[in-house]
Amino acid sequence: MSSFDVPLDNERTQLDAFIEEYRRAIEATLDALTEEQARRQLVSSATTLLGLLKHVTWMQRVWFEECVGGTSRQELGLVRSPQESFQLSDDDTIASVTTAHRDACATARTVIADLPLDTVVTGHRTGPRTLRWVHLQVLRELAHHCGHADILREQVLAD
């Protein structure tokens, strides 16, 4: 379901539709690429197409599993900083990172399924937030990184 399919639905349905749309969009930037293309570093930072998907996976786990679910990053086995979350290991592949992303999305859906948007969550180290705020933050991050991924994909395919 696209965000254009739910313009008159309730706020939760609309937010969920936008998040799902961007989740699919960032995964799609890896479609039909080789492992080398997905790892190609085209900017001075560690940002790569595969690294972007790895980062948004980490980001969603932080917001949904740590902030909403209350499980610490250490318990989740997550790196501590956003910068570290872009770093690829030799074992990271398009398939493995995509699977991890899909697993994180499924967990996120489960964690928030029965919670209203006004629920105050306290698991983030910077303090309490509403679930609505978490949705908006995740949406902002996904949209931001989809833009990066679009540009990187365009550069990769131009080579």
Steps between C-alpha positions, in 0.01 A plus 500: 500500500640838402460825690271617220260217584424630851447880478181494709591218736598554862836648590655168603410336170645796312827499697537125462439525124769766456751301706429181306536685171844632595607161636424347160662792318835474676512124440418558133814709454695173516292325233708341223831627641810290545658465843781727382257769384309485829828551692646764269615805692428813297519764773763581760296352785433130557163537327427229244171361375541186709619707795190717478273198528708370790473840670122533462468148639702607805304826525164321504623255762613791717166678478266202513688240704699728731280809533159334481589145610737603777784263410846658511728519197747278681233234561393531134859460381491837324795728439492814712507780243335586170843530335588142594171373359608580142810281523487177303661175604638247255193284572250769401329431167198643327303192607616503864450873554160490327395208719615684812301805387186298442540329836540837674189632325299194603616539860414870493148424377454251785641734768262784411195303385280561803632840605315825431698790354468693827684229694800647681807280456804537720767268365706759315799648678396856414170472685131428454328527164155421370460216254378765252835678536684170441296439184583847371870462584521164322314642201736800489808276513367262234411785264837666558695184426282403203611827341863410560443151361331633185799720424754225572308250286493751214878540530562125519291434190670783309840324527 
